[in-house]
mmCIF file of C-alpha atoms in Angstrom:
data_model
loop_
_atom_site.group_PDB
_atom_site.id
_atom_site.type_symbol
_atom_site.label_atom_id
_atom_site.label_comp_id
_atom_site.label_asym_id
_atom_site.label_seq_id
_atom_site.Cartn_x
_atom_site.Cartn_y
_atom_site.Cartn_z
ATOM 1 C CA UNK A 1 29.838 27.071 59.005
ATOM 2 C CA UNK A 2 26.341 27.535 58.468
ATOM 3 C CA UNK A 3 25.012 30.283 61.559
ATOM 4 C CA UNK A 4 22.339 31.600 62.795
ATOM 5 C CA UNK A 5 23.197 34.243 65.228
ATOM 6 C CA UNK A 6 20.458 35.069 68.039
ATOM 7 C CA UNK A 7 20.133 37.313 70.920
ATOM 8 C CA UNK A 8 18.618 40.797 71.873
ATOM 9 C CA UNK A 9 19.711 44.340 70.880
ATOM 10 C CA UNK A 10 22.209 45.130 72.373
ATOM 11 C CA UNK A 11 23.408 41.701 73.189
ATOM 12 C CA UNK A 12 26.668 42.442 71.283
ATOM 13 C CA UNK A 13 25.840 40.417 68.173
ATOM 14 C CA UNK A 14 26.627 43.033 65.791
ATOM 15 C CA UNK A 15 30.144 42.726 67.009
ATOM 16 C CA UNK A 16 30.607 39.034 67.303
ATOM 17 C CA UNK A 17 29.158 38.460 64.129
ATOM 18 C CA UNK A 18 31.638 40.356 62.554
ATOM 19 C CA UNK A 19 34.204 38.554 63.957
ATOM 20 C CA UNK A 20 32.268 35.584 63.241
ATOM 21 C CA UNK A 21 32.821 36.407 59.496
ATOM 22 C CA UNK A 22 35.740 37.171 59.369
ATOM 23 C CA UNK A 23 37.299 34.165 61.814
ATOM 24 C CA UNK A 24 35.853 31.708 59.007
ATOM 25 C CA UNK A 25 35.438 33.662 55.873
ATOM 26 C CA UNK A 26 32.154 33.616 55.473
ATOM 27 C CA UNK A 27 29.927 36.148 54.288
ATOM 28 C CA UNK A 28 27.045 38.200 56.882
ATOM 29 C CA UNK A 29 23.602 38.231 55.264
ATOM 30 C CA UNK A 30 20.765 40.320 56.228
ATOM 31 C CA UNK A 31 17.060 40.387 54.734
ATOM 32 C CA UNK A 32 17.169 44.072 54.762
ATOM 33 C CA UNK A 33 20.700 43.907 52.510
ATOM 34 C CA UNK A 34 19.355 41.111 50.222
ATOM 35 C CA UNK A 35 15.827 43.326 49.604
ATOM 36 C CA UNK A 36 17.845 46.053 48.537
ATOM 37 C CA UNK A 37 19.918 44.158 46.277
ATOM 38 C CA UNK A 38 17.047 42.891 44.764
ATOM 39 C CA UNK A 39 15.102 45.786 43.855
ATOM 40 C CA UNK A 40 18.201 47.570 42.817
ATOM 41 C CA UNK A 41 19.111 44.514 40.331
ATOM 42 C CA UNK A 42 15.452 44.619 39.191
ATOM 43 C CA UNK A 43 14.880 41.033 39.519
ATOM 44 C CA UNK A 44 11.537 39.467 39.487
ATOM 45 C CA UNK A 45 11.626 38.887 43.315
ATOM 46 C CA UNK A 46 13.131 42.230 43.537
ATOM 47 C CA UNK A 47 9.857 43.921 42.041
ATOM 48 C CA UNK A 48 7.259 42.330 43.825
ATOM 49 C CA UNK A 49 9.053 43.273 47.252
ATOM 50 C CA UNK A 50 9.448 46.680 45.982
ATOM 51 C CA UNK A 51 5.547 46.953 44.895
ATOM 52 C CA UNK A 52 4.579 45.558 48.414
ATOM 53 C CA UNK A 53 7.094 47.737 50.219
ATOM 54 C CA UNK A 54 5.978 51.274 48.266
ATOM 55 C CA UNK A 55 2.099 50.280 49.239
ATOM 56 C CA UNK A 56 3.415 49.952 53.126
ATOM 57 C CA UNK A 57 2.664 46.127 53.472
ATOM 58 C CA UNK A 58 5.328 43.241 54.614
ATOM 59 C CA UNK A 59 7.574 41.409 52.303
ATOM 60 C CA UNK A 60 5.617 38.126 52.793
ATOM 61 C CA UNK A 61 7.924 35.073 54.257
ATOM 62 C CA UNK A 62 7.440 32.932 51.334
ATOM 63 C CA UNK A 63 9.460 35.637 48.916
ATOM 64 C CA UNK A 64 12.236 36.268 51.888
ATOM 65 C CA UNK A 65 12.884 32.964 51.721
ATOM 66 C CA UNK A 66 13.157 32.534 48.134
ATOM 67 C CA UNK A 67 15.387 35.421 48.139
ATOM 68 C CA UNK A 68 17.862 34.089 50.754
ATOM 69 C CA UNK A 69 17.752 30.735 48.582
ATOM 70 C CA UNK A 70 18.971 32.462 46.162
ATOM 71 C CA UNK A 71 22.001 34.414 48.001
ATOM 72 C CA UNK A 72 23.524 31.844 49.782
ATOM 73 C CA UNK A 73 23.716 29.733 46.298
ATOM 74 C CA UNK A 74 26.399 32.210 45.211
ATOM 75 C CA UNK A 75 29.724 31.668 45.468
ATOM 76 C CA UNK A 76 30.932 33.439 48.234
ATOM 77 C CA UNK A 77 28.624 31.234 50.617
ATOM 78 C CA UNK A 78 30.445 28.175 49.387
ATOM 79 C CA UNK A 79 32.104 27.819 52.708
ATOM 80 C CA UNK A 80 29.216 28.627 54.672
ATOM 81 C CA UNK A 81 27.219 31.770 55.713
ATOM 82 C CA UNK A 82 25.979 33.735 58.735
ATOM 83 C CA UNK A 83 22.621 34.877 59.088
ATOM 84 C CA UNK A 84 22.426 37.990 60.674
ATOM 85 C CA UNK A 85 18.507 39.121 61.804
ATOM 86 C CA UNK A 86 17.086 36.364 60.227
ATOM 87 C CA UNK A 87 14.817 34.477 60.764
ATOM 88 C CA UNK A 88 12.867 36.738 63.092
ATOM 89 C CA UNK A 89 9.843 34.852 64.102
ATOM 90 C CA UNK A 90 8.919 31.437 64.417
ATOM 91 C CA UNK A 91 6.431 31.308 60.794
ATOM 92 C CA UNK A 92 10.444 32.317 59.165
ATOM 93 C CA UNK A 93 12.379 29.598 61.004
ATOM 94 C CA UNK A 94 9.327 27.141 59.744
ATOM 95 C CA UNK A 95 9.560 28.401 56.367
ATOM 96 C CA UNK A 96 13.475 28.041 56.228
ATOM 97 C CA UNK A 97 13.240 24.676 57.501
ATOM 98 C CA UNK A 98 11.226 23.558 55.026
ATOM 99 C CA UNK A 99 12.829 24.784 52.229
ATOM 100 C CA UNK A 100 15.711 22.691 53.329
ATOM 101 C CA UNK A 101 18.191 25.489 54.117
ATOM 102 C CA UNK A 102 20.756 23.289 56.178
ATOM 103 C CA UNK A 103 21.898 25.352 59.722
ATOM 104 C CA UNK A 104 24.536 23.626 61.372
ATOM 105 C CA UNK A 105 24.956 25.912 64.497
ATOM 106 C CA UNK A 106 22.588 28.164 66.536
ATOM 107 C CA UNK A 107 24.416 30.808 68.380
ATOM 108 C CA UNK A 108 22.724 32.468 71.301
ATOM 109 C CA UNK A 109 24.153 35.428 72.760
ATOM 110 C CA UNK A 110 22.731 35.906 75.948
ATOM 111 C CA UNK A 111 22.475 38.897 78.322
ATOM 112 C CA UNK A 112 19.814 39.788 80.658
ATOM 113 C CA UNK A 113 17.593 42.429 80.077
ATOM 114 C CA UNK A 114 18.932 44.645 83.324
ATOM 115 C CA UNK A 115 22.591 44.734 81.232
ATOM 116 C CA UNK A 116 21.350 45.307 78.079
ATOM 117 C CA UNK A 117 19.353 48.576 79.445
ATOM 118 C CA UNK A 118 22.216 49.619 81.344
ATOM 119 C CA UNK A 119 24.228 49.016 78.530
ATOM 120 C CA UNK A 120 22.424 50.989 75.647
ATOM 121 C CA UNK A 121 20.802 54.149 77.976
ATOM 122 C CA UNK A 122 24.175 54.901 79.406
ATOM 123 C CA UNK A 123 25.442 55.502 75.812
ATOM 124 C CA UNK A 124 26.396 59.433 75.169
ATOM 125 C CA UNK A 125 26.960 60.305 71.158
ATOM 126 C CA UNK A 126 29.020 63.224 69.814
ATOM 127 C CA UNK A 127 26.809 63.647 66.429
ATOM 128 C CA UNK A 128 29.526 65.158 64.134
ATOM 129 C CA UNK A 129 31.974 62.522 64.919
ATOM 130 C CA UNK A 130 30.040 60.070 65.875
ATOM 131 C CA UNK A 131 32.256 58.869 68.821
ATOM 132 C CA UNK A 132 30.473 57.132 71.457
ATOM 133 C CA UNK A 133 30.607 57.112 75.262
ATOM 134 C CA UNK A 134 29.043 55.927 78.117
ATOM 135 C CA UNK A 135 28.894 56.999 81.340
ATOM 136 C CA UNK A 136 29.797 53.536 83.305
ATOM 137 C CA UNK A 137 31.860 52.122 81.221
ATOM 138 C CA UNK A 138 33.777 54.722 78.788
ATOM 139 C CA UNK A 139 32.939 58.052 80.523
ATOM 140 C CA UNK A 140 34.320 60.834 78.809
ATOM 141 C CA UNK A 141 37.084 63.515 80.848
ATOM 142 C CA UNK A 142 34.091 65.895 81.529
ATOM 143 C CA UNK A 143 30.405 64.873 82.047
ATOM 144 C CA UNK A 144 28.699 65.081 78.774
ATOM 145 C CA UNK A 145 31.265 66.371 76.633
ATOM 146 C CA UNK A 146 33.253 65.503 73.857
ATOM 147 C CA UNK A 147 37.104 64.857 74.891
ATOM 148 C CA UNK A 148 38.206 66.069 71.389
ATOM 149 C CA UNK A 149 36.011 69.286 70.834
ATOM 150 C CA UNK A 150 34.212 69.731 74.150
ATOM 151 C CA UNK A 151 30.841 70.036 72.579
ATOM 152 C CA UNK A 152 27.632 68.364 74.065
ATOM 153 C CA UNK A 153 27.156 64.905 73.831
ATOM 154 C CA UNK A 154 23.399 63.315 72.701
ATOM 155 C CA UNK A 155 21.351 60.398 74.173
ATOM 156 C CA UNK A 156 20.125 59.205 71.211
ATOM 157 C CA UNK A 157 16.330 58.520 70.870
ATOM 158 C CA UNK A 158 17.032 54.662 69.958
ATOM 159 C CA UNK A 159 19.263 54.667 73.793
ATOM 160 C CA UNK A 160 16.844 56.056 76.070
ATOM 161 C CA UNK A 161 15.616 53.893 78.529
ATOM 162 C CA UNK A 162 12.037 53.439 77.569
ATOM 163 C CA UNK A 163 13.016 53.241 73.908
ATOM 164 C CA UNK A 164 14.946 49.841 74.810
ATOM 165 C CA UNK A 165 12.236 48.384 77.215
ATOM 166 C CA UNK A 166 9.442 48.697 73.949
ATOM 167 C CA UNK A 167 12.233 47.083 71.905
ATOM 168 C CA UNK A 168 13.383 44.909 74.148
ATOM 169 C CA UNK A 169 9.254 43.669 74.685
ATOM 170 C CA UNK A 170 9.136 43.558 70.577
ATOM 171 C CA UNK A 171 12.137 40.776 71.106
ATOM 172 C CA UNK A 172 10.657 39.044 73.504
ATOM 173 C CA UNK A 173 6.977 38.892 71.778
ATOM 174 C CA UNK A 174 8.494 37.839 68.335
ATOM 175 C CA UNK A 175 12.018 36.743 68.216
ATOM 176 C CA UNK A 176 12.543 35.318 71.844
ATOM 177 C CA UNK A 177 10.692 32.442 70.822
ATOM 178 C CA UNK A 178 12.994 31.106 68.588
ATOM 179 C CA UNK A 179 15.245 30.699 71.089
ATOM 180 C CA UNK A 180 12.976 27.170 72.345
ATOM 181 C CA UNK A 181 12.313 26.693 68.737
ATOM 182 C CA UNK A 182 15.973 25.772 67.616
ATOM 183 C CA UNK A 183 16.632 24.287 71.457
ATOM 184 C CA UNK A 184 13.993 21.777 71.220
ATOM 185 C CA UNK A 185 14.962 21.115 67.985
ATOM 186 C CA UNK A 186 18.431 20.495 69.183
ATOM 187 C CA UNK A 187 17.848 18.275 71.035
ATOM 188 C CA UNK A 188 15.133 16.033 69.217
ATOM 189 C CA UNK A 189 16.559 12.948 67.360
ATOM 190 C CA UNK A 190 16.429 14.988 64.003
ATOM 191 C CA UNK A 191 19.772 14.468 62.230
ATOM 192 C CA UNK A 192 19.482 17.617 60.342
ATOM 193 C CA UNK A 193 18.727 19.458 63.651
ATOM 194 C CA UNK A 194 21.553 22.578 64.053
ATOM 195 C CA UNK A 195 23.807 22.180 66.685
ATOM 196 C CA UNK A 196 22.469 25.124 69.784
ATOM 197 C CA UNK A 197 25.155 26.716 71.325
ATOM 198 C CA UNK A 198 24.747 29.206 74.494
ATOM 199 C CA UNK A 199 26.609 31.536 75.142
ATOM 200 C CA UNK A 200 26.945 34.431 77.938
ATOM 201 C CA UNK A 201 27.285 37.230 76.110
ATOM 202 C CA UNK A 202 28.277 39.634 79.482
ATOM 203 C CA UNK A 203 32.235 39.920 80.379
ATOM 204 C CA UNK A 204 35.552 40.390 78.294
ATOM 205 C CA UNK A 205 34.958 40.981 74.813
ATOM 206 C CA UNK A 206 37.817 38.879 73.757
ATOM 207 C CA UNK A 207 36.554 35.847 76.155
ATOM 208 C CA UNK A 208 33.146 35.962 74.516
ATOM 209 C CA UNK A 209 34.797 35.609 71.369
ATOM 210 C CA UNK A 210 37.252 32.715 72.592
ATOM 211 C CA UNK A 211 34.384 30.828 74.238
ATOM 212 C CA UNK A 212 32.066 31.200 70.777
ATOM 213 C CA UNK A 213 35.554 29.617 68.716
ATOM 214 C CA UNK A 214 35.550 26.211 71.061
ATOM 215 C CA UNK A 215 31.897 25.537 70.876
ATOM 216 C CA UNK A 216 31.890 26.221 67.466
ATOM 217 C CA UNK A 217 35.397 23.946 67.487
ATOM 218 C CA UNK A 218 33.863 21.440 70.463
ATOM 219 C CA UNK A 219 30.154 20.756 68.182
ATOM 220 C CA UNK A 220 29.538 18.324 65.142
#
C-alpha cells in the first residue's frame, strides 16, 4: 500500500490517515518530519536544507525528493507507505514520477468548501486543556465555556473564517491541481499509473473509513 492522501484542510485527512496507517501497518511520512530528521542526523542532504532554510529560501524539489527516496528505502516502508502533504504542487508530483517512486493508490478526500468553513470556524478551544468544541456539532453545556472548568473558550486564529477562505484559496491555487494530475493519469493507458480513488469525505466518520477499506480492497 503505496498512498498518496489528498484533499483540503480540514477535509479530515489527518484523521483517516491515521487510521490509514495503522489499518495496514504502514508508516505516515511528511516532508516537514523527514527535513527535521535530516538536519538533526546531520546528513549531507540534511545540511544543505538547513543552510537554505536559515537564509529563508525553499527546500528546492530536487533535494525533497531525494530525501523521501531515501526514507521510504528503510525498513519500516517495506510494506508500503503513506504520504501525508506530499507532493504539494504539480513540479513535486513530476519530480516523484520521474524518479520512479511507484504510487499504487490516490486517495481523495473530498468535501466542499461550504463544510469545510463551517467545519473549522465553528471550532471553540479551551487553551490549557486543549479540548475542542464546536458550536454545531459538539457544543459545549454553556455557550463558550469549558464543561470541565468553565473558563472561556478561544477561536483560534488558524479557525476564523477568513483565515480558512486564504487557506482554502492557497489549496486551490497549488495543491487542487493535483487532483486532475493523478485523475488523468489514472485513467491514461500507463501501467504504472496509481489507482485514483474518490471519496466523500462528509458523513459518519466510521463510514468514511469503511468506504476508503473497499476501494482500497475493490482496486488493483
Amino acid at each position: 500500500m503505496r498512498i498518496i492522501l489528498l484533499g483540503a484542510p480540514g477535509a479530515g485527512k489527518g484523521t483517516q490517515a491515521n487510521f490509514i496507517r495503522e489499518r495496514f501497518s504502514i508508516p505516515q511520512i511528511s516532508t516537514g518530519d523527514i527535513l527535521r530528521n535530516a538536519v538533526k542526523a546531520g546528513t549531507e542532504l540534511g545540511m544543505m536544507a538547513k543552510k537554505i532554510m536559515e537564509s529563508g529560501g525553499l527546500v528546492p524539489d530536487e533535494i525533497i525528493i531525494d530525501l523521501v527516496r531515501k526514507r521510504i528505502e528503510e525498513p519500516d516502508c517495506a510494506n508500503g507507505f503513506l504520504f501525508d502533504g506530499f507532493p504539494r504542487t504539480i513540479p513535486q508530483a513530476d519530480a516523484l514520477r520521474t524518479a520512479n517512486v511507484h504510487i499504487d493508490h490516490v486517495i481523495e478526500i473530498d468535501v466542499p468548501d461550504a463544510e469545510i468553513i463551517k467545519r473549522l470556524s465553528g471550532r471553540r478551544v479551551h487553551p490549557p486543556s486543549g479540548r475542542i468544541y464546536h458550536i454545531e456539532f459538539n457544543p459545549p453545556a454553556v455557550a463558550d465555556r469549558d464543561d470541565v472548568t468553565g473558563e472561556a473558550l478561544v477561536l483560534r486564529e488558524d479557525d476564523r473564517e477568513e483565515t480558512v477562505r486564504k487557506r482554502l484559496q492557497v489549496y486551490h491555487e497549488q495543491t487542487r491541481p493535483l487532483i486532475g494530475y493523478y485523475s488523468e493519469w489514472a485513467s491514461s493507458d500507463d501501467p504504472s499509473a496509481p489507482d485514483y480513488i474518490k471519496i466523500a469525505g462528509t458523513g459518519n466518520v466510521e463510514a468514511i473509513q469503511e468506504n476508503i477499506i473497499v476501494a482500497l480492497t475493490q482496486t488493483k
